[in-house]
Structure formats: C-alpha cells, structure tokens
Amino acid sequence: MTGEDGDASAGAPFRLLSPVGDAASPLVFASPHSGRLYPASAGFDPDLADVSLRSAEDALVDRLIEGAPGQGIPVLLATHGRAWLDLNRAPDDLDPGLIHDLPAGAGGGPRAGAGYGVVPRLTGDGRPLYRERLSLAEVTRRIATVHTPYHAALDVLMEQARARHGVAVLIDWHSMPGPRASPPARRPLPGFPQIVLGDRHGASCATALTRRVSALLGAEGLKVALNQPYAGGWTTERRGRPGEGFHALQIELSRTLYLDEARIEPGPGWARCQGVVNRLIDTLAREAIGLVS
C-alpha cells in the first residue's frame, strides 16, 4: 500500500492515514472525492475555470476527518480529483458520449450516460470537461493506475478490520452542494437537509448504526435526511454486506456547513463543523461494535 507519506504529486493512487497505536475499533474511513491532483496530461478544456473543474470535489473533507487515526481508525483518501476519475463509480461505468472507441453495447448506466461515469464528461456544475473525446486506452489507464489500487487497499482494510473484530464498518465521507442562501443570512434554506445518510435503504448496514448517527447529528442541531437524495454510491453498495459482517454507511455533509465554495477554503462554519465531526468520530469509535453486532 501507498502510505501516508506517499507523493501525491507523483501520482500516488491514494493516501493512507494509519491508526495511532492499536486499532481500537472496527471502523474504516474513506474519502473518495477529496483528491486535488489533476494531471497535466488530462486534456481538460484549457478555458475551463479552476472553480468549475473542482466543483464536483468533496473539498477539504479529508481535513475534517483527519482526527480519526488518533481514535484507532484508518483513513483512506483519494489523491486525484473527481473530474479526472470518480472512485465512487463502478470501473465499467463507461460513458459512450466521452469515449470515442468504446465498443457498441459496452457503455455504463444512466449516470455515465448523463456525463458522470467513472471518468466524467461534465464538471459538477454541468460544463464539458473536454473539447475532444477520450480513447478507451486512456480511460482504462486511469482505472488501472488509480481506481483499482484504491479499491484494493479499501478491501484490505475492511478484511483486516473484520478479522480483528468480527465486523468491519466503513464510513464513506462525502460533501454535497447546499442550497443558494439569500444574503446576508448565508444560511441553509428551511427544509433543506444539512446531512444525508445513505445506507442503501437499510441494505448496507445495521439499522442501529444509521439511527445512532442520525440521532447524534440531530442532537447537534443539524437537519438530517435518510437516503434522499443520496442513498449511497458504488462503494457503499459493494462494501455493505451486513450478513457477511461488512457494514457501510455514506455520510454527505452540506458544504454550507464548512466551506467557502467560491474560494475552496474553510468557511465561517469550519470550526463548528469540525467539532461536530470530531464528536461523532469519538462516539463511533467507542460504540461501533455494539451498533452492528
């Protein structure tokens, strides 16, 4: 595995933050969309604004969860930006609108067709990423050099956790765009969730885990939704097999809670949001086994 000191600028497929001391819980954390590396060879439209290129990123989520290793929890982090490769898509979720030599019938599902396959065609704000279509060889290279090793590393972490504790619990961390708030309040609009928990409608983890996380976040004064509009992506679907001792829960944080989206830097709510996340991590580190056993 590439370790914490892996050189992301050289194209390391992931960063692994190893637990401090003995692994005290069955938890594994992952952040597949917080990578910030965009190789110069990507071929993006040179006129594309940086804020648009990065609009699909879960920007700074890696920093929000960086305290987890101190609680005995390994953290797997993406290095490459989501616009270059989406680690929360199946490797065969290929976009016929992007890949000029894709064989007939080899395309992916509806998300790929909409421009958001394993190698996206569009930015998070809907702009074309490329002026020219890509070759299947280029897409395959990206999958082989980053997607495959990232998920192999995640498999190892989950297997190790289950071997050590009898169960493994993946928390897949994400962020989501917030609603446009009217100045000067800059607050989420009424009724719009600030957190969305995705457990594949109860299929990917023990119900007690989802309920406990929802209750903890609700007690922080946050509006929490379940599975709407995000029920969990490919990672949650693939790793969430409670009958085999593997549990997976996706957590989406509204960017209005912590991020200045225009500058892609910590916003006014950063300290409060990081405090909420740290308290959640502390509780889960102590209670996770009981919640899924």
Coordinates of C-alpha atoms in Angstrom, one line a residue:
M1 CA 0.0 0.0 0.0
T2 CA 1.0 3.6 -0.5
G3 CA 1.5 5.1 2.9
E4 CA 0.7 8.4 4.4
D5 CA 4.0 9.8 3.1
G6 CA 3.2 8.8 -0.5
D7 CA 4.0 11.5 -3.0
A8 CA 0.6 12.6 -4.4
S9 CA 2.3 15.0 -6.8
A10 CA 4.0 11.9 -8.4
G11 CA 0.6 10.3 -8.9
A12 CA 0.2 8.1 -5.9
P13 CA -3.2 6.4 -6.2
F14 CA -4.2 7.1 -2.6
R15 CA -3.1 8.3 0.8
L16 CA -3.5 6.0 3.8
L17 CA -3.5 7.6 7.3
S18 CA -2.7 4.7 9.6
P19 CA -4.2 4.4 13.1
V20 CA -2.2 5.7 16.0
G21 CA -1.5 2.8 18.3
D22 CA -3.6 -0.4 18.3
A23 CA -6.8 -0.3 16.1
A24 CA -9.4 0.1 18.8
S25 CA -12.5 -0.1 16.6
P26 CA -13.8 -1.9 13.5
L27 CA -14.2 1.4 11.7
V28 CA -12.6 2.2 8.4
F29 CA -13.0 5.8 7.0
A30 CA -12.7 6.7 3.3
S31 CA -13.0 9.9 1.3
P32 CA -13.0 9.1 -2.4
H33 CA -13.7 12.6 -3.7
S34 CA -11.4 14.9 -1.8
G35 CA -8.4 14.5 -4.1
R36 CA -6.9 17.6 -5.6
L37 CA -4.4 16.2 -8.1
Y38 CA -5.3 16.9 -11.8
P39 CA -2.5 15.6 -14.1
A40 CA -1.3 18.0 -16.8
S41 CA -1.9 15.2 -19.3
A42 CA -5.6 15.0 -18.6
G43 CA -6.5 17.1 -21.6
F44 CA -9.2 19.3 -20.0
D45 CA -10.5 22.3 -21.8
P46 CA -7.9 24.9 -21.2
D47 CA -10.6 27.6 -20.9
L48 CA -12.3 25.8 -18.0
A49 CA -12.2 27.8 -14.8
D50 CA -10.5 26.1 -11.9
V51 CA -13.6 26.6 -9.6
S52 CA -15.6 24.7 -12.3
L53 CA -13.1 22.0 -12.7
R54 CA -13.1 21.4 -8.9
S55 CA -16.9 21.8 -8.5
A56 CA -17.5 18.1 -8.0
E57 CA -14.8 17.7 -5.4
D58 CA -15.7 16.9 -1.8
A59 CA -13.2 19.7 -1.0
L60 CA -11.5 19.6 2.4
V61 CA -13.5 16.6 3.7
D62 CA -10.1 14.9 4.2
R63 CA -9.2 17.6 6.6
L64 CA -12.5 17.3 8.5
I65 CA -11.8 13.6 9.3
E66 CA -8.1 13.8 9.9
G67 CA -8.5 13.2 13.6
A68 CA -9.8 9.6 13.1
P69 CA -6.3 7.9 13.2
G70 CA -6.0 9.2 16.8
Q71 CA -9.1 7.1 17.6
G72 CA -7.6 4.0 16.1
I73 CA -9.3 4.4 12.7
P74 CA -7.5 4.0 9.4
V75 CA -8.4 6.7 6.8
L76 CA -8.1 6.1 3.0
L77 CA -8.0 9.3 1.0
A78 CA -8.2 10.0 -2.7
T79 CA -5.3 11.9 -4.3
H80 CA -6.7 12.6 -7.8
G81 CA -9.6 15.0 -8.4
R82 CA -13.0 13.6 -9.1
A83 CA -13.1 15.3 -12.5
W84 CA -10.2 13.1 -13.6
L85 CA -11.6 9.9 -12.2
D86 CA -14.6 9.1 -9.9
L87 CA -13.7 6.5 -7.3
N88 CA -17.3 6.1 -6.3
R89 CA -18.3 4.6 -9.7
A90 CA -18.0 1.0 -10.9
P91 CA -15.0 0.6 -13.2
D92 CA -17.3 -0.5 -16.1
D93 CA -19.5 2.6 -15.8
L94 CA -18.2 4.0 -19.1
D95 CA -19.6 6.9 -20.9
P96 CA -20.2 6.4 -24.7
G97 CA -20.5 10.2 -25.1
L98 CA -16.9 10.6 -23.9
I99 CA -15.0 7.5 -25.2
H100 CA -14.8 7.6 -29.0
D101 CA -13.8 4.0 -29.5
L102 CA -16.0 2.3 -26.9
P103 CA -17.4 -0.9 -28.4
A104 CA -21.1 -1.0 -29.1
G105 CA -23.1 -2.1 -26.0
A106 CA -20.1 -1.5 -23.6
G107 CA -21.4 1.7 -22.0
G108 CA -22.4 2.1 -18.4
G109 CA -25.6 3.0 -16.7
P110 CA -27.7 6.2 -16.5
R111 CA -25.1 8.2 -14.6
A112 CA -22.5 7.5 -17.2
G113 CA -25.0 8.5 -19.9
A114 CA -25.6 11.7 -18.1
G115 CA -21.9 12.6 -18.1
Y116 CA -21.0 11.3 -14.7
G117 CA -19.4 7.9 -15.2
V118 CA -16.2 6.5 -13.8
V119 CA -14.4 9.1 -15.9
P120 CA -16.7 12.1 -16.0
R121 CA -17.6 14.1 -19.2
L122 CA -19.0 17.0 -17.3
T123 CA -18.0 19.2 -14.3
G124 CA -20.0 19.2 -11.1
D125 CA -21.7 22.4 -12.4
G126 CA -22.5 20.9 -15.8
R127 CA -19.8 22.2 -18.1
P128 CA -17.9 20.0 -20.6
L129 CA -14.5 18.9 -19.3
Y130 CA -13.0 18.2 -22.7
R131 CA -13.0 19.6 -26.2
E132 CA -12.1 16.2 -27.6
R133 CA -13.3 12.8 -26.7
L134 CA -11.0 10.3 -24.9
S135 CA -9.8 6.9 -26.0
L136 CA -10.7 3.7 -24.3
A137 CA -7.0 3.2 -23.7
E138 CA -6.7 6.4 -21.7
V139 CA -9.8 5.7 -19.6
T140 CA -8.6 2.1 -18.9
R141 CA -5.2 3.5 -17.9
R142 CA -6.8 5.8 -15.3
I143 CA -8.8 3.0 -13.9
A144 CA -5.8 0.7 -13.7
T145 CA -3.4 3.2 -12.1
V146 CA -5.8 4.8 -9.5
H147 CA -9.2 3.2 -9.2
T148 CA -8.0 -0.4 -9.0
P149 CA -5.3 0.1 -6.3
Y150 CA -7.6 2.4 -4.3
H151 CA -10.3 -0.2 -4.0
A152 CA -7.8 -3.0 -3.5
A153 CA -6.5 -1.0 -0.5
L154 CA -10.0 -0.5 0.8
D155 CA -10.7 -4.2 0.5
V156 CA -7.6 -5.0 2.6
L157 CA -8.6 -2.5 5.3
M158 CA -12.1 -4.0 5.5
E159 CA -10.8 -7.6 5.7
Q160 CA -8.3 -6.6 8.4
A161 CA -11.0 -5.0 10.5
R162 CA -13.3 -7.9 10.2
A163 CA -10.5 -10.4 11.0
R164 CA -9.6 -8.3 14.1
H165 CA -13.1 -7.5 15.4
G166 CA -15.6 -9.9 13.7
V167 CA -17.2 -7.0 11.9
A168 CA -16.0 -4.1 9.7
V169 CA -17.7 -0.7 9.4
L170 CA -17.0 1.6 6.5
I171 CA -17.9 5.2 6.8
D172 CA -17.7 6.8 3.3
W173 CA -17.4 10.5 3.7
H174 CA -18.7 13.0 1.1
S175 CA -20.0 16.5 0.7
M176 CA -22.9 17.9 -1.2
P177 CA -23.8 21.4 -2.6
G178 CA -26.0 23.4 -0.4
P179 CA -29.0 25.5 -1.5
R180 CA -28.3 29.1 -2.5
A181 CA -29.0 31.2 0.5
S182 CA -30.1 34.8 0.3
P183 CA -27.7 37.4 1.6
P184 CA -27.0 38.5 4.3
A185 CA -28.0 35.3 6.2
R186 CA -25.9 32.8 4.2
R187 CA -27.7 30.0 5.9
P188 CA -29.3 26.8 4.5
L189 CA -32.8 27.3 3.3
P190 CA -35.6 25.9 5.5
G191 CA -36.3 22.2 4.9
F192 CA -33.1 21.5 3.0
P193 CA -31.0 18.8 4.7
Q194 CA -27.6 19.6 6.1
I195 CA -26.6 15.9 6.4
V196 CA -27.8 13.0 4.2
L197 CA -27.1 9.4 5.5
G198 CA -27.1 6.7 2.8
D199 CA -27.5 3.1 3.8
R200 CA -29.0 1.8 0.5
H201 CA -32.4 1.9 2.1
G202 CA -31.3 -0.3 5.0
A203 CA -29.4 -2.8 2.9
S204 CA -25.8 -1.8 3.5
C205 CA -25.5 -1.6 7.3
A206 CA -27.3 -2.4 10.6
T207 CA -30.2 -0.1 11.2
A208 CA -28.9 0.7 14.7
L209 CA -25.8 2.3 13.2
T210 CA -27.8 4.6 10.9
R211 CA -30.2 5.6 13.7
R212 CA -27.4 6.3 16.1
V213 CA -25.5 8.5 13.6
S214 CA -28.8 10.3 12.8
A215 CA -29.5 10.9 16.5
L216 CA -26.0 12.2 17.2
L217 CA -26.1 14.7 14.4
G218 CA -29.6 15.7 15.1
A219 CA -28.6 16.5 18.7
E220 CA -26.0 18.9 17.3
G221 CA -28.9 20.9 15.8
L222 CA -28.4 19.6 12.2
K223 CA -31.2 18.7 9.8
V224 CA -30.6 15.0 8.8
A225 CA -32.2 13.2 5.9
L226 CA -32.0 9.5 5.1
N227 CA -31.3 8.2 1.6
Q228 CA -32.8 11.2 -0.1
P229 CA -31.3 12.3 -2.4
Y230 CA -28.2 10.2 -1.8
A231 CA -28.7 6.5 -0.9
G232 CA -25.1 5.6 -1.2
G233 CA -22.9 5.1 -4.3
W234 CA -21.0 2.2 -5.7
T235 CA -18.6 1.9 -2.7
T236 CA -21.5 1.6 -0.2
E237 CA -23.3 -0.8 -2.4
R238 CA -20.2 -3.0 -3.0
R239 CA -18.9 -3.0 0.6
G240 CA -22.2 -3.1 2.5
R241 CA -22.9 -6.8 3.2
P242 CA -24.1 -7.0 6.8
G243 CA -24.8 -10.7 6.5
E244 CA -21.1 -11.2 6.0
G245 CA -20.0 -8.8 8.7
F246 CA -19.3 -5.8 6.4
H247 CA -21.3 -2.6 7.1
A248 CA -21.1 0.6 5.0
L249 CA -22.7 4.0 5.6
Q250 CA -22.3 7.0 3.4
I251 CA -22.3 10.5 5.1
E252 CA -22.9 13.6 3.0
L253 CA -22.1 16.9 4.6
S254 CA -23.6 20.1 3.1
R255 CA -20.8 22.4 2.0
T256 CA -22.6 25.3 3.6
L257 CA -21.6 23.9 7.0
Y258 CA -17.9 24.3 6.5
L259 CA -16.7 25.5 3.1
D260 CA -16.3 28.8 1.2
E261 CA -17.2 27.3 -2.2
A262 CA -16.1 30.3 -4.2
R263 CA -12.6 30.2 -2.7
I264 CA -12.5 26.5 -2.0
E265 CA -11.2 27.1 1.5
P266 CA -12.6 26.8 5.1
G267 CA -15.7 28.9 5.5
P268 CA -17.2 30.6 8.6
G269 CA -18.7 27.4 9.9
W270 CA -15.4 25.4 9.7
A271 CA -14.6 25.2 13.4
R272 CA -18.2 24.2 14.4
C273 CA -18.4 21.5 11.7
Q274 CA -15.1 20.0 12.6
G275 CA -16.2 19.9 16.2
V276 CA -19.3 18.0 15.2
V277 CA -17.3 15.6 13.1
N278 CA -14.8 15.0 15.9
R279 CA -17.5 14.3 18.4
L280 CA -19.2 11.9 16.0
I281 CA -15.9 10.1 15.4
D282 CA -15.2 9.8 19.2
T283 CA -18.6 8.3 19.8
L284 CA -18.5 5.9 16.9
A285 CA -15.0 4.7 18.0
R286 CA -16.5 3.7 21.3
E287 CA -19.9 2.3 20.2
A288 CA -19.4 0.9 16.7
I289 CA -19.1 -2.8 17.6
G290 CA -22.3 -2.7 19.7
L291 CA -24.2 -0.9 17.0
V292 CA -23.6 -3.6 14.3
S293 CA -23.3 -6.8 16.4

